[in-house]
Amino acid sequence: MEDNIWPIRKQTPWDISTDFAYPRKLEYDVQEGTWLRLDVHPSSGDIVFDMIGDLYCLPGRVALRSKSGDPAIKALPILTGIPHDSDPKFSPNGDRLIFRSDAELGVENIWAMEWKGCEAMNLKRRDDTNPAALHD
């Protein structure tokens, strides 16, 4: 039998986003980070950044008006889960968020999604719309 036949067996579909049979939950609170990649929205000033494979946002209307001594601003999660998402960048006119992810087959690709703003993209939306609710 020749050994130059690839793949040896028929490929089976696989999706890295599939939930594990025994999921683990990781929760953390941080005050600072290193090796963060970030971008600022061209008109709203929203700040998107990656941390530990997830994407977060700081609303520009709060972050840009914050002063030293103000309470900490809570980052809003916009992409979380099993895939490793990183390197967020806004399109030049700010209507799309471009990022790198290994979603689906586990191979890193460039993804694009419509940008609706930090609060609209927040995965953990709050019932109240009070801007003070964004502070700890």
PDB file of C-alpha atoms in Angstrom:
ATOM      1  CA  MET A   1       0.000   0.000   0.000  1.00  0.00           C
ATOM      2  CA  GLU A   2       1.322   3.440  -0.896  1.00  0.00           C
ATOM      3  CA  ASP A   3       1.677   5.999   1.872  1.00  0.00           C
ATOM      4  CA  ASN A   4       1.170   9.065  -0.316  1.00  0.00           C
ATOM      5  CA  ILE A   5      -2.614   9.059  -0.127  1.00  0.00           C
ATOM      6  CA  TRP A   6      -3.970  11.964   1.920  1.00  0.00           C
ATOM      7  CA  PRO A   7      -6.131  12.034   3.896  1.00  0.00           C
ATOM      8  CA  ILE A   8      -5.880   8.458   5.060  1.00  0.00           C
ATOM      9  CA  ARG A   9      -9.516   8.471   6.113  1.00  0.00           C
ATOM     10  CA  LYS A  10     -12.493  10.458   4.927  1.00  0.00           C
ATOM     11  CA  GLN A  11     -12.796  13.855   6.613  1.00  0.00           C
ATOM     12  CA  THR A  12     -15.604  14.286   9.122  1.00  0.00           C
ATOM     13  CA  PRO A  13     -17.263  17.645   9.765  1.00  0.00           C
ATOM     14  CA  TRP A  14     -16.045  19.407  12.878  1.00  0.00           C
ATOM     15  CA  ASP A  15     -16.953  22.731  14.435  1.00  0.00           C
ATOM     16  CA  ILE A  16     -14.789  24.265  17.166  1.00  0.00           C
ATOM     17  CA  SER A  17     -17.850  26.199  18.391  1.00  0.00           C
ATOM     18  CA  THR A  18     -19.572  23.006  19.518  1.00  0.00           C
ATOM     19  CA  ASP A  19     -20.233  22.939  23.239  1.00  0.00           C
ATOM     20  CA  PHE A  20     -18.288  20.465  25.304  1.00  0.00           C
ATOM     21  CA  ALA A  21     -20.149  17.662  27.026  1.00  0.00           C
ATOM     22  CA  TYR A  22     -18.733  18.844  30.365  1.00  0.00           C
ATOM     23  CA  PRO A  23     -18.382  22.640  30.161  1.00  0.00           C
ATOM     24  CA  ARG A  24     -16.289  24.613  32.618  1.00  0.00           C
ATOM     25  CA  LYS A  25     -17.093  28.144  33.668  1.00  0.00           C
ATOM     26  CA  LEU A  26     -14.384  30.759  34.040  1.00  0.00           C
ATOM     27  CA  GLU A  27     -15.142  34.109  35.621  1.00  0.00           C
ATOM     28  CA  TYR A  28     -12.595  36.825  36.262  1.00  0.00           C
ATOM     29  CA  ASP A  29     -12.429  40.491  37.160  1.00  0.00           C
ATOM     30  CA  VAL A  30      -9.436  42.491  35.981  1.00  0.00           C
ATOM     31  CA  GLN A  31      -8.346  46.095  36.310  1.00  0.00           C
ATOM     32  CA  GLU A  32      -5.704  46.040  33.555  1.00  0.00           C
ATOM     33  CA  GLY A  33      -4.336  43.829  30.811  1.00  0.00           C
ATOM     34  CA  THR A  34      -1.304  43.332  28.610  1.00  0.00           C
ATOM     35  CA  TRP A  35      -0.979  42.431  24.937  1.00  0.00           C
ATOM     36  CA  LEU A  36      -4.439  43.839  24.243  1.00  0.00           C
ATOM     37  CA  ARG A  37      -5.282  44.764  20.674  1.00  0.00           C
ATOM     38  CA  LEU A  38      -7.807  47.579  20.438  1.00  0.00           C
ATOM     39  CA  ASP A  39      -9.451  49.988  18.040  1.00  0.00           C
ATOM     40  CA  VAL A  40     -11.541  53.146  18.418  1.00  0.00           C
ATOM     41  CA  HIS A  41     -14.761  53.687  16.454  1.00  0.00           C
ATOM     42  CA  PRO A  42     -14.302  56.585  13.998  1.00  0.00           C
ATOM     43  CA  SER A  43     -17.427  58.508  15.063  1.00  0.00           C
ATOM     44  CA  SER A  44     -18.790  57.227  18.410  1.00  0.00           C
ATOM     45  CA  GLY A  45     -15.436  56.671  20.110  1.00  0.00           C
ATOM     46  CA  ASP A  46     -16.442  53.137  21.209  1.00  0.00           C
ATOM     47  CA  ILE A  47     -13.319  51.174  22.156  1.00  0.00           C
ATOM     48  CA  VAL A  48     -13.175  47.473  21.249  1.00  0.00           C
ATOM     49  CA  PHE A  49     -10.432  45.190  22.541  1.00  0.00           C
ATOM     50  CA  ASP A  50      -9.607  41.520  22.907  1.00  0.00           C
ATOM     51  CA  MET A  51      -8.785  39.721  26.123  1.00  0.00           C
ATOM     52  CA  ILE A  52      -8.215  35.990  26.565  1.00  0.00           C
ATOM     53  CA  GLY A  53      -9.909  35.119  23.257  1.00  0.00           C
ATOM     54  CA  ASP A  54     -13.056  37.231  23.688  1.00  0.00           C
ATOM     55  CA  LEU A  55     -13.990  40.703  22.410  1.00  0.00           C
ATOM     56  CA  TYR A  56     -15.165  43.506  24.700  1.00  0.00           C
ATOM     57  CA  CYS A  57     -16.267  47.117  24.259  1.00  0.00           C
ATOM     58  CA  LEU A  58     -16.078  50.314  26.288  1.00  0.00           C
ATOM     59  CA  PRO A  59     -18.828  52.760  25.240  1.00  0.00           C
ATOM     60  CA  GLY A  60     -17.247  55.914  23.856  1.00  0.00           C
ATOM     61  CA  ARG A  61     -19.794  58.234  25.477  1.00  0.00           C
ATOM     62  CA  VAL A  62     -18.659  56.968  28.887  1.00  0.00           C
ATOM     63  CA  ALA A  63     -14.989  56.102  28.296  1.00  0.00           C
ATOM     64  CA  LEU A  64     -14.025  59.347  26.572  1.00  0.00           C
ATOM     65  CA  ARG A  65     -15.570  61.499  29.316  1.00  0.00           C
ATOM     66  CA  SER A  66     -14.047  59.523  32.169  1.00  0.00           C
ATOM     67  CA  LYS A  67     -11.535  61.288  34.400  1.00  0.00           C
ATOM     68  CA  SER A  68      -8.961  60.042  36.835  1.00  0.00           C
ATOM     69  CA  GLY A  69     -10.673  59.114  40.087  1.00  0.00           C
ATOM     70  CA  ASP A  70     -13.993  58.231  38.393  1.00  0.00           C
ATOM     71  CA  PRO A  71     -15.369  54.761  39.069  1.00  0.00           C
ATOM     72  CA  ALA A  72     -14.076  52.003  36.777  1.00  0.00           C
ATOM     73  CA  ILE A  73     -15.961  51.481  33.538  1.00  0.00           C
ATOM     74  CA  LYS A  74     -17.304  47.979  33.038  1.00  0.00           C
ATOM     75  CA  ALA A  75     -16.324  46.432  29.699  1.00  0.00           C
ATOM     76  CA  LEU A  76     -19.252  44.950  27.788  1.00  0.00           C
ATOM     77  CA  PRO A  77     -18.767  41.502  26.201  1.00  0.00           C
ATOM     78  CA  ILE A  78     -19.562  41.484  22.488  1.00  0.00           C
ATOM     79  CA  LEU A  79     -18.115  38.072  21.485  1.00  0.00           C
ATOM     80  CA  THR A  80     -17.460  35.253  23.935  1.00  0.00           C
ATOM     81  CA  GLY A  81     -17.399  31.479  23.796  1.00  0.00           C
ATOM     82  CA  ILE A  82     -15.180  28.657  22.675  1.00  0.00           C
ATOM     83  CA  PRO A  83     -13.683  30.223  19.503  1.00  0.00           C
ATOM     84  CA  HIS A  84     -10.619  32.399  20.043  1.00  0.00           C
ATOM     85  CA  ASP A  85     -11.486  35.903  18.763  1.00  0.00           C
ATOM     86  CA  SER A  86      -8.846  38.636  18.520  1.00  0.00           C
ATOM     87  CA  ASP A  87      -7.518  41.699  16.694  1.00  0.00           C
ATOM     88  CA  PRO A  88     -10.731  43.765  16.414  1.00  0.00           C
ATOM     89  CA  LYS A  89     -10.708  46.629  13.907  1.00  0.00           C
ATOM     90  CA  PHE A  90     -13.465  48.945  12.715  1.00  0.00           C
ATOM     91  CA  SER A  91     -14.077  49.491   9.022  1.00  0.00           C
ATOM     92  CA  PRO A  92     -13.167  53.034   7.868  1.00  0.00           C
ATOM     93  CA  ASN A  93     -16.783  54.261   8.107  1.00  0.00           C
ATOM     94  CA  GLY A  94     -17.465  52.273  11.300  1.00  0.00           C
ATOM     95  CA  ASP A  95     -20.368  50.163  10.034  1.00  0.00           C
ATOM     96  CA  ARG A  96     -18.492  46.858  10.462  1.00  0.00           C
ATOM     97  CA  LEU A  97     -16.241  45.232  13.029  1.00  0.00           C
ATOM     98  CA  ILE A  98     -13.512  43.068  11.506  1.00  0.00           C
ATOM     99  CA  PHE A  99     -11.743  40.479  13.666  1.00  0.00           C
ATOM    100  CA  ARG A 100      -9.725  37.270  13.553  1.00  0.00           C
ATOM    101  CA  SER A 101     -11.352  34.060  14.806  1.00  0.00           C
ATOM    102  CA  ASP A 102     -10.934  30.294  14.697  1.00  0.00           C
ATOM    103  CA  ALA A 103     -14.726  29.783  14.720  1.00  0.00           C
ATOM    104  CA  GLU A 104     -16.154  26.813  12.828  1.00  0.00           C
ATOM    105  CA  LEU A 105     -13.244  24.624  11.650  1.00  0.00           C
ATOM    106  CA  GLY A 106     -10.626  25.848  14.126  1.00  0.00           C
ATOM    107  CA  VAL A 107      -8.619  27.620  11.409  1.00  0.00           C
ATOM    108  CA  GLU A 108      -8.057  31.341  11.886  1.00  0.00           C
ATOM    109  CA  ASN A 109      -9.924  33.480   9.376  1.00  0.00           C
ATOM    110  CA  ILE A 110     -10.951  37.109   9.095  1.00  0.00           C
ATOM    111  CA  TRP A 111     -14.585  37.712  10.049  1.00  0.00           C
ATOM    112  CA  ALA A 112     -16.804  40.774   9.671  1.00  0.00           C
ATOM    113  CA  MET A 113     -19.984  41.671  11.507  1.00  0.00           C
ATOM    114  CA  GLU A 114     -22.314  44.651  11.444  1.00  0.00           C
ATOM    115  CA  TRP A 115     -21.531  47.193  14.181  1.00  0.00           C
ATOM    116  CA  LYS A 116     -24.538  48.527  16.086  1.00  0.00           C
ATOM    117  CA  GLY A 117     -22.753  50.106  19.054  1.00  0.00           C
ATOM    118  CA  CYS A 118     -21.493  48.834  22.407  1.00  0.00           C
ATOM    119  CA  GLU A 119     -24.826  48.731  24.192  1.00  0.00           C
ATOM    120  CA  ALA A 120     -26.632  47.052  21.269  1.00  0.00           C
ATOM    121  CA  MET A 121     -23.873  44.428  20.885  1.00  0.00           C
ATOM    122  CA  ASN A 122     -23.634  43.738  24.646  1.00  0.00           C
ATOM    123  CA  LEU A 123     -24.189  40.018  25.304  1.00  0.00           C
ATOM    124  CA  LYS A 124     -25.144  40.743  28.928  1.00  0.00           C
ATOM    125  CA  ARG A 125     -27.700  43.492  28.402  1.00  0.00           C
ATOM    126  CA  ARG A 126     -29.069  45.180  31.483  1.00  0.00           C
ATOM    127  CA  ASP A 127     -32.725  45.992  31.954  1.00  0.00           C
ATOM    128  CA  ASP A 128     -32.038  49.596  32.839  1.00  0.00           C
ATOM    129  CA  THR A 129     -30.616  52.031  30.313  1.00  0.00           C
ATOM    130  CA  ASN A 130     -29.025  54.280  32.941  1.00  0.00           C
ATOM    131  CA  PRO A 131     -25.480  55.250  31.795  1.00  0.00           C
ATOM    132  CA  ALA A 132     -24.344  55.056  35.426  1.00  0.00           C
ATOM    133  CA  ALA A 133     -25.075  51.304  35.267  1.00  0.00           C
ATOM    134  CA  LEU A 134     -21.919  50.930  33.152  1.00  0.00           C
ATOM    135  CA  HIS A 135     -19.801  51.833  36.176  1.00  0.00           C
ATOM    136  CA  ASP A 136     -18.930  49.342  38.924  1.00  0.00           C
TER     137      ASP A 136
END
